[in-house]
mmCIF file of C-alpha atoms and ligand atoms in Angstrom:
data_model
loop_
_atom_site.group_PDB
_atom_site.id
_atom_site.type_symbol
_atom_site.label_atom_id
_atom_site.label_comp_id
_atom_site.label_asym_id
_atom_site.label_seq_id
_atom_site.Cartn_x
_atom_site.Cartn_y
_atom_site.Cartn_z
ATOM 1 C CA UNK A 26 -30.955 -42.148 33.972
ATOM 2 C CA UNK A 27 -32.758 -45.108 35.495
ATOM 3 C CA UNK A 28 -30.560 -47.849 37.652
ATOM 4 C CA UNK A 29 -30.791 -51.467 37.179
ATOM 5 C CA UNK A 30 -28.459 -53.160 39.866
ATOM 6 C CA UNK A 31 -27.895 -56.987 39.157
ATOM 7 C CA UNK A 32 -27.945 -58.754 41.581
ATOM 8 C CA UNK A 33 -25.305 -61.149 39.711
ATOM 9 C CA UNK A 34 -23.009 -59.246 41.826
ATOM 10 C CA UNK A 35 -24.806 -59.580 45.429
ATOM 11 C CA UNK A 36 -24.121 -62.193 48.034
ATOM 12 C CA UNK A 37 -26.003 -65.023 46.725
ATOM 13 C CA UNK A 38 -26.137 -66.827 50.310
ATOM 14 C CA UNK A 39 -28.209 -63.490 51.397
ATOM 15 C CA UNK A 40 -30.510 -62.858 48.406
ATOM 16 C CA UNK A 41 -33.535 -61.381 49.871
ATOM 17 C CA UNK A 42 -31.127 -59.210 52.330
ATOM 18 C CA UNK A 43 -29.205 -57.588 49.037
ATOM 19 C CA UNK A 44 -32.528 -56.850 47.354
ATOM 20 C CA UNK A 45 -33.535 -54.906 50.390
ATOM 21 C CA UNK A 46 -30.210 -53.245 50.833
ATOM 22 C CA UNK A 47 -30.184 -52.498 46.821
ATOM 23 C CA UNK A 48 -33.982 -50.784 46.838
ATOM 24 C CA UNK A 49 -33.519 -48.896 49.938
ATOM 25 C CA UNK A 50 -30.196 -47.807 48.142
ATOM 26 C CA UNK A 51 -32.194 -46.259 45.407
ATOM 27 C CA UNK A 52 -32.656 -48.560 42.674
ATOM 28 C CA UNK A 53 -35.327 -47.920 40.090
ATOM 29 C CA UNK A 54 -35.463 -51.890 38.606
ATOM 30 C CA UNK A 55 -34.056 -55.063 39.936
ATOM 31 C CA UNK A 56 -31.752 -56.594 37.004
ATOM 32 C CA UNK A 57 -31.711 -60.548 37.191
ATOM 33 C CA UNK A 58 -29.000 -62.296 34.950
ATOM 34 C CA UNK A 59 -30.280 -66.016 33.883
ATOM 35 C CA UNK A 60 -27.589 -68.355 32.375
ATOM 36 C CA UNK A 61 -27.776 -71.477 31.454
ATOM 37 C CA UNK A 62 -24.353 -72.681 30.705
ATOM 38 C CA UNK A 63 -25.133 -72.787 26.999
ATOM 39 C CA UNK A 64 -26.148 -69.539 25.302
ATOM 40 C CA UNK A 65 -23.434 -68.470 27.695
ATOM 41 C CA UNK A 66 -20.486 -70.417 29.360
ATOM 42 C CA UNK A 67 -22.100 -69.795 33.186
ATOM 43 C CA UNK A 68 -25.228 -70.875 35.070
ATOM 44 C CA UNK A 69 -26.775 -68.679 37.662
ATOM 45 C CA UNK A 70 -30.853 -68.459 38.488
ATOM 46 C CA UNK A 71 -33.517 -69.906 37.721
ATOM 47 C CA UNK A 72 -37.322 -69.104 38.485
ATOM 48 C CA UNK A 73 -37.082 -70.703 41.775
ATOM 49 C CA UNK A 74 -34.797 -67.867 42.840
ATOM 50 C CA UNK A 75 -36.483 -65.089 41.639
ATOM 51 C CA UNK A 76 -40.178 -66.581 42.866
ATOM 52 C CA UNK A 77 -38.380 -66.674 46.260
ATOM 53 C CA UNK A 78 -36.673 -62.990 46.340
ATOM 54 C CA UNK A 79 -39.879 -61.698 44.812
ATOM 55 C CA UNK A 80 -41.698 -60.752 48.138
ATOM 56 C CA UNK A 81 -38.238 -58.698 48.942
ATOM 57 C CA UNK A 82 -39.084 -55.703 47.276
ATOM 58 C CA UNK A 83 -41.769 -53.636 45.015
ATOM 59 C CA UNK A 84 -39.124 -52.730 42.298
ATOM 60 C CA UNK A 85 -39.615 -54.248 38.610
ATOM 61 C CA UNK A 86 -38.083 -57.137 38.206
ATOM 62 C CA UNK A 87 -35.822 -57.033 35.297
ATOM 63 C CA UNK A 88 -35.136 -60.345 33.939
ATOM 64 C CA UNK A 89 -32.854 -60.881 31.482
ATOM 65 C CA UNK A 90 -32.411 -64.518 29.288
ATOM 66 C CA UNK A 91 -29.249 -65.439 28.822
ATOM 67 C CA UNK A 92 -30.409 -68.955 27.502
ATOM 68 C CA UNK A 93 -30.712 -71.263 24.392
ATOM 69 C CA UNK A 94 -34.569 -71.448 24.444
ATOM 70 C CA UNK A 95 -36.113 -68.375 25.992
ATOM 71 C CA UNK A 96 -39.664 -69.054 25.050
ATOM 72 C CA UNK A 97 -40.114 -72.475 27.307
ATOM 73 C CA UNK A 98 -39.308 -70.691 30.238
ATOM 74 C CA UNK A 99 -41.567 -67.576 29.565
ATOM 75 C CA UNK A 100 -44.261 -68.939 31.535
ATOM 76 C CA UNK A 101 -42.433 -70.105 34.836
ATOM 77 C CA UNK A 102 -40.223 -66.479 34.830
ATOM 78 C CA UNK A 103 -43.810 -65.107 34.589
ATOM 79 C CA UNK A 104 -45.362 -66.944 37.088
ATOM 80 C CA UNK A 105 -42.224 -66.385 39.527
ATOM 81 C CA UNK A 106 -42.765 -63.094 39.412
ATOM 82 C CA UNK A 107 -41.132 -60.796 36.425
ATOM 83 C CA UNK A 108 -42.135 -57.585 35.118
ATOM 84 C CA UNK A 109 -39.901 -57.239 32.176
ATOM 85 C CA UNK A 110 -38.716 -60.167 30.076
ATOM 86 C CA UNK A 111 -35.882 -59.958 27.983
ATOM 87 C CA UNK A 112 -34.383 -62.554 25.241
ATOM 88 C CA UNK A 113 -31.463 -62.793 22.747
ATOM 89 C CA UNK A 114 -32.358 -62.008 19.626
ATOM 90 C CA UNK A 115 -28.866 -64.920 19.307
ATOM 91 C CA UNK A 116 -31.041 -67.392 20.779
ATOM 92 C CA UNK A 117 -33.068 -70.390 19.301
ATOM 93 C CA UNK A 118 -36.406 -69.562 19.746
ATOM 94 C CA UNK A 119 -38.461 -67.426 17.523
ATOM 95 C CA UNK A 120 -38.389 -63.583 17.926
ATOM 96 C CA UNK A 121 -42.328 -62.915 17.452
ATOM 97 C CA UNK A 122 -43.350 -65.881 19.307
ATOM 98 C CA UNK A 123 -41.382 -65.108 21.908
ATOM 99 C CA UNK A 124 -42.312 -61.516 22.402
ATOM 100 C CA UNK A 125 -46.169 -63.002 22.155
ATOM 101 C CA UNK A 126 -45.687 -65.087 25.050
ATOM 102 C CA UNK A 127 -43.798 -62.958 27.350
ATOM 103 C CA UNK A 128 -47.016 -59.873 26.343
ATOM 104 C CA UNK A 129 -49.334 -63.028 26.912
ATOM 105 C CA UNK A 130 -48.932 -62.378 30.403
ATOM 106 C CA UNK A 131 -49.574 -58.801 30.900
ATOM 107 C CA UNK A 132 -45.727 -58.314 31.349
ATOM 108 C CA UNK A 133 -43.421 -56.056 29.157
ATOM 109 C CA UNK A 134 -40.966 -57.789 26.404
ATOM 110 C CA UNK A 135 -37.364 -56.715 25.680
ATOM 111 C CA UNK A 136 -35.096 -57.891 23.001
ATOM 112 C CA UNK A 137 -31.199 -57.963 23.811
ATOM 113 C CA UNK A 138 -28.079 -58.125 21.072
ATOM 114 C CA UNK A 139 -24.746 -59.003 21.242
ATOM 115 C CA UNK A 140 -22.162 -57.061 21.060
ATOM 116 C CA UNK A 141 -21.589 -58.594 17.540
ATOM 117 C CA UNK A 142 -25.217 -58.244 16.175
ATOM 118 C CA UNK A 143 -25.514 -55.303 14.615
ATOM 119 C CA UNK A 144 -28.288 -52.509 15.735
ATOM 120 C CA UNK A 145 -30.713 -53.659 12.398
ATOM 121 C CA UNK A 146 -31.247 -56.910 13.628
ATOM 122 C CA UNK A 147 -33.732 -55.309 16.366
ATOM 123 C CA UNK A 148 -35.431 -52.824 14.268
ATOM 124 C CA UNK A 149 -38.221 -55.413 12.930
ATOM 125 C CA UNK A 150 -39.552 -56.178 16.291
ATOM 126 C CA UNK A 151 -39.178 -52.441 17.507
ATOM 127 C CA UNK A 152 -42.987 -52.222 17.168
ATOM 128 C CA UNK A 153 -43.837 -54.831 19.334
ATOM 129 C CA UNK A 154 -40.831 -54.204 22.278
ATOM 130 C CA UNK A 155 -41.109 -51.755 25.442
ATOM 131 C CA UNK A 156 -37.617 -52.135 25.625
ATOM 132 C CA UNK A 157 -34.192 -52.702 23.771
ATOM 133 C CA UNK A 158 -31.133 -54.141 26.013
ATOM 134 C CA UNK A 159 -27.704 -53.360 24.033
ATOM 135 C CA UNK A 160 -24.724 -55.726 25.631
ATOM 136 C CA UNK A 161 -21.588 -54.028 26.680
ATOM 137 C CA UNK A 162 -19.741 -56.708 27.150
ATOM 138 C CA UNK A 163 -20.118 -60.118 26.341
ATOM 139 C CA UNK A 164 -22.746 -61.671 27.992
ATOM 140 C CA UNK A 165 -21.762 -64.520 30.921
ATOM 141 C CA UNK A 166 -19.825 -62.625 33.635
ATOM 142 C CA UNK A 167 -19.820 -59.470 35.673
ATOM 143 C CA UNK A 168 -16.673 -57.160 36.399
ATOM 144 C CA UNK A 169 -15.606 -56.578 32.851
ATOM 145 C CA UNK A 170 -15.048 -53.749 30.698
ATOM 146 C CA UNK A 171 -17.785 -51.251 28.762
ATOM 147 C CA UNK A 172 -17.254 -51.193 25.153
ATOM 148 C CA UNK A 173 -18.129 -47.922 24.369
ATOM 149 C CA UNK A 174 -18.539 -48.795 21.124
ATOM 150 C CA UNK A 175 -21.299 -50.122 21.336
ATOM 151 C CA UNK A 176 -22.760 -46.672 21.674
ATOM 152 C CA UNK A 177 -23.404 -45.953 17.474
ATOM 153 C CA UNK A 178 -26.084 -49.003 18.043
ATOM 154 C CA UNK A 179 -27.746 -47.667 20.840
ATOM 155 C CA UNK A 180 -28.040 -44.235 18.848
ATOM 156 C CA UNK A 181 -29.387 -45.811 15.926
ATOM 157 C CA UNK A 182 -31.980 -47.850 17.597
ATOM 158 C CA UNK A 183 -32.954 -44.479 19.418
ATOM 159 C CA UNK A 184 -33.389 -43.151 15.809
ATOM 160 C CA UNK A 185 -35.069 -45.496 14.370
ATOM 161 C CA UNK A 186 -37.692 -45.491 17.228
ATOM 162 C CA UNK A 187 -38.038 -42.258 17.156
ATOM 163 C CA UNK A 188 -38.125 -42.048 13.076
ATOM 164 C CA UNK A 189 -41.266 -44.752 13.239
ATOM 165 C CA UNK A 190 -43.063 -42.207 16.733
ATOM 166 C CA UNK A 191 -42.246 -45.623 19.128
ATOM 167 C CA UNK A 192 -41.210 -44.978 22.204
ATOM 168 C CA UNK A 193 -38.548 -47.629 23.245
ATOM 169 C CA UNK A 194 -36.602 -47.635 26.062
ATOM 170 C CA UNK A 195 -32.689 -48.208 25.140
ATOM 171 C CA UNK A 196 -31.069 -50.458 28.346
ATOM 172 C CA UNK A 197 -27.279 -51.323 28.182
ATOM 173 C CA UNK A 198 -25.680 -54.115 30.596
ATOM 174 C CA UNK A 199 -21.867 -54.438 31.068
ATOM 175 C CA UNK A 200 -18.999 -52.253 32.566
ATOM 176 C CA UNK A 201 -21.407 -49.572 33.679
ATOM 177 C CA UNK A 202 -20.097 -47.249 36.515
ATOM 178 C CA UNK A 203 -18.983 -43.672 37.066
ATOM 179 C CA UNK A 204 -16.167 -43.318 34.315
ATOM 180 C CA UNK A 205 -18.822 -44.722 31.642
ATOM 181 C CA UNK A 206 -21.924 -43.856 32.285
ATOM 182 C CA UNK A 207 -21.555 -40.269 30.888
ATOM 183 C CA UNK A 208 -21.203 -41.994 27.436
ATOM 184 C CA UNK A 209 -24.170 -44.037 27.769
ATOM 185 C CA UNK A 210 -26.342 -40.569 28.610
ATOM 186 C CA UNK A 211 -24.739 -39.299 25.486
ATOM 187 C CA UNK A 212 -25.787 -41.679 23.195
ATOM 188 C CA UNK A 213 -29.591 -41.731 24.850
ATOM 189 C CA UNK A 214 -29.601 -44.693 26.576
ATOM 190 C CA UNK A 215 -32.503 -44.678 29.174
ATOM 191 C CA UNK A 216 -31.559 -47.196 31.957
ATOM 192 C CA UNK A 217 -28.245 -48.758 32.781
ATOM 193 C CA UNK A 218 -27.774 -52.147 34.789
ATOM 194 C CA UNK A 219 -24.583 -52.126 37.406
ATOM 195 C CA UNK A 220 -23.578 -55.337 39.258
ATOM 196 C CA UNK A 221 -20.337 -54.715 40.489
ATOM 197 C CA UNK A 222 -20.442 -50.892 39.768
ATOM 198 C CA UNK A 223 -23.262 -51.081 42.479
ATOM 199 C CA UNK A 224 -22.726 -54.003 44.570
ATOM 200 C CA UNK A 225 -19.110 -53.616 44.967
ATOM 201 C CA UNK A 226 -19.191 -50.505 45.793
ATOM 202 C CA UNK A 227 -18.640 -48.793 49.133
ATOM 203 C CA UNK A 228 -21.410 -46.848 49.399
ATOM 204 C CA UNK A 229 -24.255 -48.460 47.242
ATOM 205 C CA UNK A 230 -26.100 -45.580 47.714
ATOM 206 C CA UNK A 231 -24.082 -42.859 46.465
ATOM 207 C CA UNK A 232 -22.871 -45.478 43.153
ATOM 208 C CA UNK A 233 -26.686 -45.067 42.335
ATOM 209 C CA UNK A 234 -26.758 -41.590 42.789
ATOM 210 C CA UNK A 235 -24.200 -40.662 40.316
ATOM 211 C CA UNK A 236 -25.624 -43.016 37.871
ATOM 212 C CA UNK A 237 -28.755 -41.638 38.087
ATOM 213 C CA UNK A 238 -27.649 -37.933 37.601
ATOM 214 C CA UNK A 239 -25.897 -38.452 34.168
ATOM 215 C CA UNK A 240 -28.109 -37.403 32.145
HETATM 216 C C1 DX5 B 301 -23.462 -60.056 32.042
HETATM 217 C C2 DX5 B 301 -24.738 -59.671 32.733
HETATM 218 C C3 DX5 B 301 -24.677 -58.372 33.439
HETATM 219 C C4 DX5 B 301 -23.664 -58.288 34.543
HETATM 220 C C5 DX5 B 301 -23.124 -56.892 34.556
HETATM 221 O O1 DX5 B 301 -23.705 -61.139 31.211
HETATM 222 O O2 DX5 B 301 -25.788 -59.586 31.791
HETATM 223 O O3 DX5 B 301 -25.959 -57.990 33.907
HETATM 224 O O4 DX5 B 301 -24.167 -58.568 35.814
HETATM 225 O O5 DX5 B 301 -22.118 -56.820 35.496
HETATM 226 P P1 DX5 B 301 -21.142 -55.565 35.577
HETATM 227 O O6 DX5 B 301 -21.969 -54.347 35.865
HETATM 228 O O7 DX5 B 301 -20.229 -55.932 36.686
HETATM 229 O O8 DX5 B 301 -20.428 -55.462 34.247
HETATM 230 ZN ZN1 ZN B 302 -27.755 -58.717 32.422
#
């Protein structure tokens, strides 16, 4: 299993601090959560923030669009410094032109659903993704709880990919930590954000090794 911390959960005073404190802890991707008070009922980041916590660390930087119009803001979460861009497939702007402009700029495109859009909605861009992020919770907050049943989506997006020979990585974001990880292994998924799971935790470190050894 692959870690994703987000750093929704970090000390936001001390960005560039937690980033270095996350990767030496033994992160695999860094997961950034970008609201904008309308898709979803909070505000967080913007590109200025991520351009400036960039130089932090070598780790992808996982950005994920929690906003009403992903594809104006490709280009300046691009620019700032992201390595995966991911959009809700809930939003307003177009799917395919979308993905087009995040793969415009030599970066890697993600879709992410709902927890009440069902698993088909993502199977007509699966050809055209590197990655698939399943909510498990709804998006907006950290600290809540996994819905583990989610999990029959995740499965069926895993079949489906591997039904058509595409190999798509399977993300899920929400309530992730040591009780519920097992049942995201189970049902294939390939990386698994944590904020609070992670940030919260004692020992960062050994949080991100258990993750990382369900399997
Ligand atoms: C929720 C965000 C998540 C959030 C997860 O909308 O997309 O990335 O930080 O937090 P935890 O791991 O605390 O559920
Ligand atoms: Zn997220």
């Amino acid at each position: 299993m692959k870690v994703a911390p987000s750093l929704l959960s970090c000390d936001f005073a001390k960005m560039g601090d937690e980033v270095i404190r996350i990767d030496k802890a033994g992160a695999d991707l860094i997961h950034l959560d970008v609201m904008d008070g309308h898709f979803v009922p909070n505000i967080t980041i913007g590109p200025a923030i991520v351009k400036a916590v960039r130089p932090y660390t070598e780790l992808p930087f996982d950005v994920h669009l929690m906003i009403d119009y992903p594809i104006d803001y490709i280009d300046a979460f691009a620019d700032a410094g992201a390595d995966i861009i991911t959009f809700h497939l809930e939003s307003m702007s177009d799917p395919n032109l979308t993905i087009e402009k995040i793969k415009g700029h030599g970066i890697k495109a993600g879709v992410v659903i709902k927890p009440g859009t069902p698993a088909e909605a993502v199977f007509p861009y699966l050809d055209r993704v590197y990655m698939v992020l399943v909510m498990t919770v709804e998006p907006g907050f950290g600290g809540q709880s996994f819905m583990a049943d989610m999990m029959p989506k995740v499965t069926a997006i895993k079949a489906e990919a591997a039904r058509r020979g595409l190999d798509i990585l399977v993300e899920v974001d929400g309530g992730i930590s040591d009780k519920t990880v097992y049942a995201a292994a189970e049902a294939g998924v390939d990386i698994v954000v944590s904020g609070t799971g992670v940030f919260k935790a004692e020992d960062p470190a050994e949080a991100i090794r258990i993750l990382k050894s369900a399997d």
